[in-house]
Amino acid sequence: MKPRERRLPLLLALAGFVWTASARAYPEFQTWIVKNSGRSVNCAMCHAHPDGPDGTGYGQIGRLTSEEMERLNFARRAIEPGAEVQSPILNKFGNLIVSRLGMKKVLELKLDPSQLPDTLDPVSDLDRDGIPDAQELRDGTHPLKKEDGRPWRLFVNNAQRNLSPLLLTAAATAAGLYGLTRLLHGFACAARAERRETEDSGEP
Amino acid sequence: MSLYSAIKRAKDYAAERFPIEKLNFHSMVEKKEVPVHRLSWGYYLGGAALFFLLVQIVTGLMLLFYYQPTVSDAHASVEYISDYVVGGALVRNMHSWSSSMMIACVIAHLLTAFAMKAFEKPREITWLTGVGLLFLTFGFGFTGYLLPWNQIAVNATKIGLQSIEQVGQYLPGQMAQWPRAIRETIQGEAAVGQATLSRFYAIHVIVLPFALAALLGLHLFSVQLHGMSRGVEDPPRRQEKFFPMFLIKDLSVWGVAFFLLFLMALCLPFESFSPYPLFEAFDPNGSTPDGIKPEWYFYFVYYPLELLPFGVILVGSGLAMLMLLLTPWLFRSTSRKTLRILALVGAAYFLGMTLFGEDIYHIFKGGGQ
């Protein structure tokens, strides 16, 4: 397909997106993440509400105030990258994607969601769990929840980060055990000595 | 049998289980010896379970300072503990990991005690209190699971409570109503809600700890009174003093257990093994995420329940429970070799269902379609 031909459906989709009053969730991304990672995800990976933007719950279109609607419309108009969007229907990660890529690119990526992680900042780590957001997207883990990540990756990152407390705890545990062992040996010796003394003195 | 002879028999029975001449520090600690043989490692499992229980108590008390047992605030308070309280995530993780480790130790302890024939006369009380402690531990797991009030907790609890009610259809007459009454009593209202959370909370932090303290006290007292069972058919190679040698080794196991627990709690969030939608706040109007299931230690009954008719599982579970309670009498004459084989079969079933239950479920479900 030539670039111009490829742009036409994209522009049509974009126009539809900007002008429609209802929200648009992008299940293409969710479907790809689930297929790629084998892990169940929901809209809360990028949206404020787990069931997406449609509805009257927290972070859904039906509950937005006029000020929030303004922010939503600003985000919808952020076609080019670089705009600091704060859409109320998106979470921090969703807003970061739109700010970094722009809506035009996001819609383009709908056609091939597997490219989304490659377009993100490779070092950005919003939840500071040591796993970059792009990797979390591939893994199907939440980029804003530090307790959510592939177990082995989390374990390695956290072990490296907490090496000093771990070593100190190991040393303290070993020292405590050594002290306790000596103390118990001491008690046992004292009890034996007392028994011997009692036996020697002939007391019952 | 006259009343006098019945009382005398009861008195003799009690005297044999609780010998007065052994009720002193010298017999219960100083003189106590522990057999040394190839299954001696089994003697440390009970101590390890006790250690994890103590961790549960300490970390549970810490969590109580911040946890709010209301449907509106429970999940937020748990998130607050993890995200804003200094050391909160570590304490919460320690509580979660130690609960799993305690249950693993209790199950391993039960199987090794069975394999070593530790229920032999006069240790029937030790065995029965141990089985009671196992049920209480599962009770802790079931009630504690609901407290974070997230998707997996509430939905799994609903399934668990429904299973109780299902028992009714297999009971005769008026008894058929009992499971529903039990479910309603535990649930507290028409659906799982505030009353359920309040009741589970009360059971988790008051009822079960008191029951556990009573049973554990009797169990430990009984263990100290009768000492460790011989464990093997042949006379053990040697004996070692309980105080201080065995105690030191036991405490060393506690030290290693503490470090492993600390390592896991600090580096590996307990929730990382399941997808995040399961840990979002429960929303009665929202969609139910995929993958709702109980904690891993219930898989041995959960997956068979998904595959087989409820009645089969009910009869099987009932027989298994009855067998556990009657073990000291049913297996009185069974050799330790046979008991070891039975324990291995039990362990293989538990491990198989825990590790591969989901695969087995998919194999059979796929085959049936």
Coordinates of C-alpha atoms in Angstrom, one line a residue:
Chain A
M1 CA 0.0 0.0 0.0
K2 CA 1.3 3.5 -0.9
P3 CA 1.9 6.0 1.9
R4 CA -1.0 8.2 0.6
E5 CA -3.4 5.2 0.5
R6 CA -2.3 4.2 4.0
R7 CA -2.9 7.7 5.3
L8 CA -6.5 8.0 4.0
P9 CA -8.2 5.5 6.4
L10 CA -6.0 6.9 9.2
L11 CA -7.2 10.4 8.6
L12 CA -10.8 9.2 8.4
A13 CA -10.4 7.4 11.7
L14 CA -8.8 10.5 13.2
A15 CA -11.6 12.7 12.0
G16 CA -14.2 10.4 13.4
F17 CA -12.3 10.2 16.7
V18 CA -12.0 14.0 17.1
W19 CA -15.6 14.8 16.2
T20 CA -17.5 12.1 17.9
A21 CA -19.0 12.8 21.3
S22 CA -18.6 9.3 22.6
A23 CA -15.4 7.8 23.8
R24 CA -13.2 5.5 21.8
A25 CA -11.3 2.7 23.6
Y26 CA -8.7 0.8 21.5
P27 CA -9.2 -2.9 22.1
E28 CA -6.5 -3.6 19.4
F29 CA -3.8 -2.7 21.9
Q30 CA -5.4 -4.8 24.7
T31 CA -5.8 -7.8 22.3
W32 CA -2.2 -7.6 21.2
I33 CA -0.9 -7.3 24.8
V34 CA -2.9 -10.3 26.0
K35 CA -1.8 -12.4 22.9
N36 CA 1.9 -11.3 23.3
S37 CA 2.2 -11.7 27.0
G38 CA -0.3 -14.5 27.8
R39 CA -1.4 -12.4 30.7
S40 CA -4.8 -11.0 31.2
V41 CA -5.1 -7.2 31.1
N42 CA -7.9 -4.7 31.1
C43 CA -8.4 -1.0 30.0
A44 CA -6.8 0.2 33.3
M45 CA -3.4 -0.2 31.7
C46 CA -3.9 3.1 29.9
H47 CA -7.3 4.3 31.1
A48 CA -8.5 5.7 34.4
H49 CA -11.3 3.1 34.6
P50 CA -10.8 -0.7 34.2
D51 CA -13.8 -0.9 31.9
G52 CA -12.6 1.9 29.6
P53 CA -13.9 5.4 29.0
D54 CA -17.6 4.7 28.3
G55 CA -19.9 4.8 31.3
T56 CA -20.6 6.9 34.4
G57 CA -18.0 5.6 36.7
Y58 CA -14.8 7.3 37.9
G59 CA -12.7 8.4 35.0
Q60 CA -15.5 7.7 32.5
I61 CA -17.1 10.1 30.1
G62 CA -20.5 10.2 31.8
R63 CA -19.0 11.6 35.0
L64 CA -16.7 14.3 33.6
T65 CA -17.1 17.9 34.7
S66 CA -16.9 20.7 32.2
E67 CA -13.3 21.4 33.1
E68 CA -12.4 17.7 32.6
M69 CA -14.3 17.7 29.3
E70 CA -12.0 20.6 28.2
R71 CA -8.9 18.5 29.1
L72 CA -10.4 15.6 27.3
N73 CA -11.0 17.6 24.1
F74 CA -7.5 19.1 24.4
A75 CA -6.1 15.6 24.5
R76 CA -8.3 14.6 21.5
R77 CA -6.9 17.5 19.5
A78 CA -3.3 16.6 20.4
I79 CA -2.6 15.2 17.0
E80 CA 1.1 15.8 16.9
P81 CA 3.6 14.7 19.6
G82 CA 4.8 17.0 22.3
A83 CA 1.5 18.4 23.8
E84 CA 1.3 18.0 27.6
V85 CA -2.1 16.2 27.7
Q86 CA -3.9 15.4 30.9
S87 CA -6.9 13.5 29.7
P88 CA -9.2 12.6 32.7
I89 CA -10.2 9.3 31.0
L90 CA -6.5 8.2 30.8
N91 CA -4.1 7.3 33.5
K92 CA -0.5 8.7 33.8
F93 CA 0.7 6.0 31.3
G94 CA -2.0 6.7 28.8
N95 CA -1.4 10.4 29.0
L96 CA 2.4 9.8 28.5
I97 CA 1.7 7.8 25.4
V98 CA -0.5 10.5 23.8
S99 CA 1.9 13.3 24.9
R100 CA 4.9 11.5 23.4
L101 CA 3.4 10.1 20.2
G102 CA 0.4 12.3 19.5
M103 CA -3.0 11.0 18.6
K104 CA -2.1 10.6 14.9
K105 CA 0.6 8.1 15.7
V106 CA -1.5 6.3 18.3
L107 CA -4.2 5.8 15.7
E108 CA -1.6 4.6 13.2
L109 CA -0.3 2.1 15.7
K110 CA -3.8 0.6 16.1
L111 CA -3.0 -1.0 12.7
D112 CA 0.1 -2.7 14.2
P113 CA 0.0 -2.5 18.0
S114 CA 3.2 -4.6 18.3
Q115 CA 5.2 -1.5 17.4
L116 CA 3.8 0.5 20.3
P117 CA 6.5 -0.6 22.9
D118 CA 9.3 0.4 20.4
T119 CA 8.0 3.9 20.0
L120 CA 8.1 4.6 23.8
D121 CA 11.0 6.0 25.8
P122 CA 13.1 2.9 26.5
V123 CA 14.2 4.1 29.9
S124 CA 10.9 5.6 31.1
D125 CA 9.8 3.7 34.3
L126 CA 6.8 5.5 35.8
D127 CA 6.3 3.1 38.8
R128 CA 10.0 2.9 39.4
D129 CA 10.0 -0.9 39.8
G130 CA 13.1 -1.2 37.6
I131 CA 11.2 -2.5 34.6
P132 CA 10.8 0.1 31.8
D133 CA 7.2 1.0 30.8
A134 CA 7.9 -0.4 27.2
Q135 CA 8.9 -3.8 28.7
E136 CA 5.9 -3.8 31.0
L137 CA 3.7 -3.3 27.9
R138 CA 5.3 -6.3 26.3
D139 CA 5.0 -8.3 29.5
G140 CA 1.3 -7.4 30.1
T141 CA 2.1 -5.9 33.5
H142 CA 1.0 -2.5 34.8
P143 CA 3.4 0.3 34.2
L144 CA 2.0 2.3 37.2
K145 CA 1.9 -0.5 39.8
K146 CA 5.3 -1.3 41.3
E147 CA 4.1 -4.6 42.7
D148 CA 3.0 -5.8 39.2
G149 CA 5.7 -7.2 36.9
R150 CA 7.2 -10.4 35.8
P151 CA 8.2 -12.1 39.1
W152 CA 11.7 -12.9 38.0
R153 CA 12.4 -9.4 36.6
L154 CA 11.0 -7.8 39.8
F155 CA 13.0 -10.2 42.0
V156 CA 16.3 -9.4 40.2
N157 CA 15.7 -5.7 40.2
N158 CA 14.6 -5.4 43.8
A159 CA 17.5 -7.7 45.0
Q160 CA 20.0 -5.5 43.2
R161 CA 18.4 -2.3 44.6
N162 CA 18.2 -3.7 48.1
L163 CA 21.5 -5.4 48.3
S164 CA 22.7 -3.5 51.3
P165 CA 19.6 -4.1 53.5
L166 CA 19.7 -7.8 52.4
L167 CA 23.4 -8.2 53.4
L168 CA 22.9 -6.3 56.7
T169 CA 19.8 -8.5 57.5
A170 CA 21.8 -11.6 56.7
A171 CA 24.7 -10.5 58.9
A172 CA 22.3 -9.5 61.7
T173 CA 20.4 -12.8 61.5
A174 CA 23.7 -14.8 61.6
A175 CA 25.1 -12.7 64.5
G176 CA 21.8 -13.0 66.4
L177 CA 21.8 -16.8 65.9
Y178 CA 25.4 -17.0 67.0
G179 CA 24.6 -15.1 70.1
L180 CA 21.5 -17.1 70.9
T181 CA 23.5 -20.3 70.4
R182 CA 26.2 -19.3 72.9
L183 CA 23.5 -18.1 75.3
L184 CA 21.6 -21.5 75.2
H185 CA 24.9 -23.4 75.5
G186 CA 25.6 -21.2 78.6
F187 CA 22.3 -22.0 80.1
A188 CA 22.8 -25.7 79.5
C189 CA 26.2 -25.6 81.1
A190 CA 24.9 -23.6 84.1
A191 CA 22.0 -26.2 84.5
R192 CA 24.5 -29.1 84.4
A193 CA 26.8 -27.4 86.9
E194 CA 23.9 -26.8 89.2
R195 CA 22.7 -30.4 89.0
R196 CA 26.2 -31.7 89.7
E197 CA 26.5 -29.3 92.7
T198 CA 23.1 -30.6 94.0
E199 CA 24.2 -34.2 93.5
D200 CA 27.5 -33.6 95.2
S201 CA 25.9 -31.9 98.2
G202 CA 23.6 -34.9 98.5
E203 CA 20.4 -32.8 98.5
P204 CA 17.3 -34.5 97.1
Chain B
M1 CA -20.1 -51.3 81.7
S2 CA -20.8 -49.6 85.1
L3 CA -20.4 -45.9 85.6
Y4 CA -17.5 -46.6 87.9
S5 CA -15.5 -48.6 85.3
A6 CA -16.3 -46.0 82.6
I7 CA -14.9 -43.2 84.8
K8 CA -11.9 -45.4 85.7
R9 CA -11.2 -46.0 82.0
A10 CA -11.5 -42.4 81.2
K11 CA -9.2 -41.6 84.0
D12 CA -6.7 -44.1 82.8
Y13 CA -7.0 -42.8 79.3
A14 CA -6.3 -39.2 80.5
A15 CA -3.5 -40.3 82.8
E16 CA -1.8 -42.0 79.9
R17 CA -2.1 -38.9 77.6
F18 CA -1.2 -36.5 80.4
P19 CA 1.1 -38.3 82.8
I20 CA 1.4 -36.2 86.0
E21 CA 4.9 -37.5 86.7
K22 CA 6.1 -35.9 83.5
L23 CA 4.6 -32.5 84.1
N24 CA 7.8 -30.8 85.2
F25 CA 10.5 -28.8 83.5
H26 CA 13.1 -31.5 84.0
S27 CA 11.1 -34.1 82.0
M28 CA 9.6 -31.8 79.4
V29 CA 12.8 -29.9 78.6
E30 CA 16.0 -31.0 80.3
K31 CA 15.5 -34.8 80.0
K32 CA 13.8 -34.7 76.6
E33 CA 15.7 -36.3 73.7
V34 CA 15.1 -36.2 70.0
P35 CA 15.8 -39.3 67.8
V36 CA 18.3 -38.8 65.0
H37 CA 17.6 -40.7 61.8
R38 CA 17.1 -40.1 58.0
L39 CA 13.7 -38.5 58.6
S40 CA 14.8 -36.2 61.4
W41 CA 14.3 -33.1 59.2
G42 CA 10.6 -33.7 59.6
Y43 CA 10.9 -32.6 63.3
Y44 CA 11.7 -29.1 62.2
L45 CA 8.6 -28.5 60.1
G46 CA 6.3 -27.9 63.1
G47 CA 8.8 -25.3 64.5
A48 CA 9.0 -23.6 61.1
A49 CA 5.2 -23.4 61.0
L50 CA 5.2 -21.9 64.5
F51 CA 7.8 -19.3 63.4
F52 CA 5.6 -18.3 60.4
L53 CA 2.6 -18.1 62.7
L54 CA 4.5 -15.7 65.0
V55 CA 5.4 -13.6 61.9
Q56 CA 1.7 -13.6 61.0
I57 CA 0.7 -12.3 64.4
V58 CA 3.3 -9.5 64.5
T59 CA 2.7 -8.3 60.9
G60 CA -1.0 -8.8 61.3
L61 CA -1.0 -6.5 64.3
M62 CA 0.9 -3.9 62.3
L63 CA -1.6 -4.1 59.4
L64 CA -4.4 -3.6 61.9
F65 CA -3.2 -0.1 62.7
Y66 CA -4.1 1.0 59.1
Y67 CA -6.6 -1.5 57.7
Q68 CA -10.2 -0.3 57.5
P69 CA -12.7 -3.2 57.4
T70 CA -15.4 -1.4 55.3
V71 CA -16.3 -2.0 51.7
S72 CA -15.7 1.6 50.8
D73 CA -12.3 1.9 52.4
A74 CA -10.8 -1.6 52.7
H75 CA -9.1 -1.6 49.3
A76 CA -8.0 2.0 49.6
S77 CA -6.5 1.3 53.1
V78 CA -4.6 -1.7 51.7
E79 CA -3.2 0.5 48.9
Y80 CA -2.4 3.2 51.4
I81 CA -0.4 0.6 53.4
S82 CA 1.5 -0.5 50.3
D83 CA 2.1 2.9 48.8
Y84 CA 2.4 5.4 51.6
V85 CA 3.2 3.8 54.9
V86 CA 6.9 3.5 55.6
G87 CA 7.7 -0.2 55.4
G88 CA 4.1 -1.0 54.7
A89 CA 4.7 -2.9 51.5
L90 CA 7.3 -5.0 53.2
V91 CA 5.1 -5.8 56.2
R92 CA 2.1 -6.6 53.9
N93 CA 4.3 -8.8 51.8
M94 CA 5.7 -10.5 54.8
H95 CA 2.2 -11.2 56.0
S96 CA 1.2 -12.7 52.6
W97 CA 4.4 -14.7 52.1
S98 CA 4.4 -16.0 55.7
S99 CA 0.8 -17.1 55.4
S100 CA 1.7 -19.2 52.4
M101 CA 4.8 -20.5 53.9
M102 CA 3.0 -21.4 57.1
I103 CA 0.4 -23.4 55.2
A104 CA 3.1 -25.2 53.2
C105 CA 4.9 -26.1 56.5
V106 CA 1.7 -27.2 58.2
I107 CA 0.8 -29.5 55.2
A108 CA 4.4 -30.9 55.1
H109 CA 4.3 -31.3 58.9
L110 CA 1.1 -33.3 58.7
L111 CA 2.4 -35.5 55.9
T112 CA 5.7 -36.2 57.7
A113 CA 4.0 -36.8 61.0
F114 CA 1.8 -39.3 59.2
A115 CA 4.7 -41.0 57.5
M116 CA 6.6 -41.2 60.9
K117 CA 3.5 -42.6 62.6
A118 CA 3.6 -39.7 65.1
F119 CA -0.1 -40.3 65.9
E120 CA 0.7 -43.6 67.8
K121 CA -0.6 -44.1 71.3
P122 CA -0.3 -41.9 73.5
R123 CA 0.0 -39.1 70.9
E124 CA -3.6 -39.2 69.6
I125 CA -4.3 -35.8 71.2
T126 CA -1.2 -34.3 69.5
W127 CA -2.5 -35.6 66.1
L128 CA -6.1 -34.4 66.6
T129 CA -5.0 -30.9 67.7
G130 CA -2.7 -30.9 64.7
V131 CA -5.5 -31.7 62.3
G132 CA -7.6 -29.0 64.1
L133 CA -4.8 -26.5 63.6
L134 CA -4.6 -27.4 59.9
F135 CA -8.3 -26.6 59.5
L136 CA -7.9 -23.4 61.4
T137 CA -5.0 -22.5 59.1
F138 CA -7.2 -23.0 56.1
G139 CA -9.8 -20.9 57.9
F140 CA -7.3 -18.1 58.3
G141 CA -6.5 -18.3 54.6
F142 CA -10.1 -18.2 53.5
T143 CA -11.1 -15.3 55.7
G144 CA -8.0 -13.3 55.2
Y145 CA -8.3 -13.6 51.4
L146 CA -11.5 -11.4 51.4
L147 CA -10.0 -8.6 53.5
P148 CA -8.3 -6.6 50.7
W149 CA -11.7 -6.4 49.0
N150 CA -10.3 -6.7 45.5
Q151 CA -11.8 -8.4 42.5
I152 CA -10.3 -11.8 43.1
A153 CA -11.0 -11.7 46.8
V154 CA -14.7 -10.9 46.6
N155 CA -15.5 -13.1 43.6
A156 CA -13.5 -16.1 45.0
T157 CA -15.3 -15.7 48.3
K158 CA -18.7 -15.7 46.5
I159 CA -17.7 -19.0 44.9
G160 CA -16.5 -20.5 48.2
L161 CA -19.7 -19.5 49.9
Q162 CA -21.9 -20.9 47.1
S163 CA -20.0 -24.2 47.5
I164 CA -21.1 -24.4 51.1
E165 CA -24.8 -23.9 50.1
Q166 CA -24.5 -26.6 47.4
V167 CA -23.8 -29.2 50.0
G168 CA -27.5 -28.9 51.0
Q169 CA -28.8 -30.7 48.0
Y170 CA -26.9 -33.9 49.1
L171 CA -28.3 -33.9 52.7
P172 CA -31.5 -35.5 53.8
G173 CA -34.6 -33.8 55.3
Q174 CA -34.2 -30.8 57.4
M175 CA -30.4 -31.1 57.3
A176 CA -30.6 -29.9 53.7
Q177 CA -31.3 -26.4 55.0
W178 CA -28.3 -26.3 57.3
P179 CA -25.6 -25.4 54.7
R180 CA -27.8 -22.5 53.5
A181 CA -28.2 -21.3 57.1
I182 CA -24.4 -21.6 57.6
R183 CA -23.8 -19.6 54.4
E184 CA -26.2 -16.9 55.5
T185 CA -24.7 -16.7 58.9
I186 CA -21.2 -16.3 57.5
Q187 CA -22.3 -14.0 54.7
G188 CA -24.5 -11.8 56.9
E189 CA -26.7 -10.5 54.1
A190 CA -28.2 -11.4 50.8
A191 CA -25.0 -10.9 48.8
V192 CA -21.3 -10.6 49.8
G193 CA -21.1 -7.1 51.2
Q194 CA -20.3 -5.1 54.3
A195 CA -21.8 -7.6 56.7
T196 CA -19.6 -10.4 55.1
L197 CA -16.5 -8.3 55.4
S198 CA -17.2 -7.4 59.0
R199 CA -17.8 -11.1 59.9
F200 CA -14.7 -12.3 58.0
Y201 CA -12.7 -9.6 59.7
A202 CA -14.0 -10.6 63.2
I203 CA -13.4 -14.3 62.5
H204 CA -9.9 -13.6 61.1
V205 CA -8.6 -11.3 63.9
I206 CA -10.6 -12.6 66.9
V207 CA -12.3 -15.9 66.6
L208 CA -9.6 -17.9 64.8
P209 CA -6.7 -16.5 66.8
F210 CA -8.3 -17.5 70.1
A211 CA -9.2 -20.9 68.8
L212 CA -5.7 -21.3 67.4
A213 CA -4.1 -20.2 70.7
A214 CA -6.1 -22.9 72.6
L215 CA -5.4 -25.7 70.2
L216 CA -1.8 -24.7 69.7
G217 CA -1.2 -24.6 73.4
L218 CA -2.6 -28.1 73.8
H219 CA -0.6 -29.3 70.8
L220 CA 2.7 -27.9 72.0
F221 CA 2.1 -29.1 75.5
S222 CA 1.4 -32.5 74.3
V223 CA 4.5 -32.5 72.1
Q224 CA 6.7 -31.5 75.0
L225 CA 5.0 -34.0 77.3
H226 CA 5.4 -37.1 75.1
G227 CA 8.5 -35.9 73.2
M228 CA 9.2 -36.5 69.6
S229 CA 7.9 -39.8 68.1
R230 CA 10.4 -42.4 67.2
G231 CA 9.8 -41.8 63.5
V232 CA 11.3 -45.0 62.0
E233 CA 10.7 -48.7 62.5
D234 CA 14.3 -49.5 63.6
P235 CA 15.6 -48.0 66.8
P236 CA 17.2 -44.7 65.9
R237 CA 21.0 -44.6 65.6
R238 CA 21.3 -42.0 68.4
Q239 CA 19.4 -39.5 70.4
E240 CA 20.2 -35.8 70.9
K241 CA 19.3 -33.6 73.7
F242 CA 16.3 -31.3 73.1
F243 CA 17.9 -28.6 75.2
P244 CA 20.1 -27.1 73.9
M245 CA 21.1 -29.1 70.8
F246 CA 17.7 -29.5 69.1
L247 CA 16.5 -26.1 70.2
I248 CA 19.6 -24.5 68.7
K249 CA 19.1 -26.3 65.4
D250 CA 15.4 -25.3 65.5
L251 CA 16.3 -21.7 66.0
S252 CA 18.8 -21.9 63.2
V253 CA 16.0 -23.1 60.9
W254 CA 14.0 -20.1 62.2
G255 CA 16.9 -17.8 61.2
V256 CA 17.1 -19.2 57.7
A257 CA 13.3 -19.0 57.4
F258 CA 13.4 -15.4 58.5
F259 CA 16.0 -14.4 56.0
L260 CA 14.2 -16.2 53.2
L261 CA 11.0 -14.6 54.1
F262 CA 12.6 -11.2 54.3
L263 CA 14.3 -11.7 50.9
M264 CA 11.0 -12.8 49.3
A265 CA 9.0 -10.0 51.0
L266 CA 11.5 -7.3 50.0
C267 CA 12.2 -8.5 46.4
L268 CA 9.1 -10.3 45.2
P269 CA 5.7 -8.8 45.6
F270 CA 3.2 -11.6 46.4
E271 CA 0.7 -10.2 43.9
S272 CA 3.2 -10.3 41.0
F273 CA 2.2 -13.9 40.2
S274 CA -1.3 -12.9 39.1
P275 CA -2.5 -10.3 36.5
Y276 CA -3.2 -6.9 38.0
P277 CA -6.9 -6.7 37.1
L278 CA -7.5 -9.3 39.8
F279 CA -6.2 -6.9 42.5
E280 CA -8.3 -3.8 41.5
A281 CA -10.9 -2.6 43.9
F282 CA -14.1 -4.7 43.7
D283 CA -16.7 -3.0 41.7
P284 CA -20.2 -4.5 41.9
N285 CA -21.2 -2.7 38.7
G286 CA -18.0 -3.5 36.8
S287 CA -17.0 -6.5 34.8
T288 CA -15.5 -9.5 36.4
P289 CA -11.9 -10.1 35.3
D290 CA -10.7 -13.5 34.0
G291 CA -8.8 -15.9 36.2
I292 CA -10.8 -15.8 39.5
K293 CA -9.6 -18.6 41.7
P294 CA -8.8 -19.3 45.3
E295 CA -5.3 -19.2 46.9
W296 CA -2.9 -21.9 45.7
Y297 CA -3.4 -24.0 48.9
F298 CA -7.0 -24.6 47.9
Y299 CA -6.1 -25.8 44.3
F300 CA -6.1 -29.4 45.5
V301 CA -9.8 -29.2 46.0
Y302 CA -10.6 -26.4 43.6
Y303 CA -9.5 -28.0 40.3
P304 CA -11.2 -31.4 41.1
L305 CA -14.3 -29.3 41.9
E306 CA -14.1 -27.8 38.5
L307 CA -13.7 -31.1 36.7
L308 CA -15.9 -33.6 38.7
P309 CA -19.5 -33.5 39.9
F310 CA -19.9 -31.7 43.2
G311 CA -21.3 -34.8 44.9
V312 CA -18.1 -36.8 44.2
I313 CA -15.9 -34.0 45.7
L314 CA -18.2 -33.7 48.6
V315 CA -18.1 -37.4 49.4
G316 CA -14.3 -37.5 48.7
S317 CA -13.6 -34.5 51.0
G318 CA -15.8 -35.9 53.7
L319 CA -14.1 -39.2 53.7
A320 CA -10.7 -37.6 53.6
M321 CA -11.6 -35.4 56.6
L322 CA -13.0 -38.4 58.5
M323 CA -9.8 -40.4 57.7
L324 CA -7.6 -37.5 59.0
L325 CA -9.5 -37.4 62.2
L326 CA -9.6 -41.1 62.7
T327 CA -6.0 -41.7 61.6
P328 CA -4.7 -42.8 65.1
W329 CA -7.2 -45.6 65.1
L330 CA -7.5 -46.5 61.4
F331 CA -3.7 -46.8 60.9
R332 CA -2.9 -48.2 64.3
S333 CA -1.4 -51.4 62.9
T334 CA -0.1 -50.1 59.7
S335 CA 3.7 -50.2 59.2
R336 CA 5.7 -47.0 58.8
K337 CA 6.8 -48.2 55.3
T338 CA 3.2 -48.3 54.2
L339 CA 2.5 -44.9 55.8
R340 CA 5.4 -43.4 54.0
I341 CA 4.0 -44.6 50.7
L342 CA 0.6 -43.2 51.5
A343 CA 2.2 -39.9 52.6
L344 CA 4.1 -39.8 49.3
V345 CA 0.9 -40.4 47.3
G346 CA -0.8 -37.6 49.3
A347 CA 2.1 -35.3 48.7
A348 CA 2.2 -36.1 45.0
Y349 CA -1.5 -35.4 44.6
F350 CA -1.2 -32.1 46.5
L351 CA 1.9 -31.0 44.5
G352 CA 0.4 -32.2 41.2
M353 CA -2.8 -30.3 41.7
T354 CA -1.0 -27.2 43.0
L355 CA 1.6 -27.0 40.2
F356 CA -0.3 -28.5 37.3
G357 CA -3.9 -28.3 38.3
E358 CA -4.7 -25.7 35.7
D359 CA -3.0 -27.7 32.9
I360 CA -4.9 -30.8 34.0
Y361 CA -8.1 -28.8 34.0
H362 CA -7.4 -27.6 30.4
I363 CA -6.5 -31.1 29.3
F364 CA -9.7 -32.7 30.6
K365 CA -11.9 -29.7 29.7
G366 CA -10.4 -29.6 26.2
G367 CA -10.9 -33.3 25.8
G368 CA -14.5 -33.1 26.8
Q369 CA -15.4 -30.4 24.3

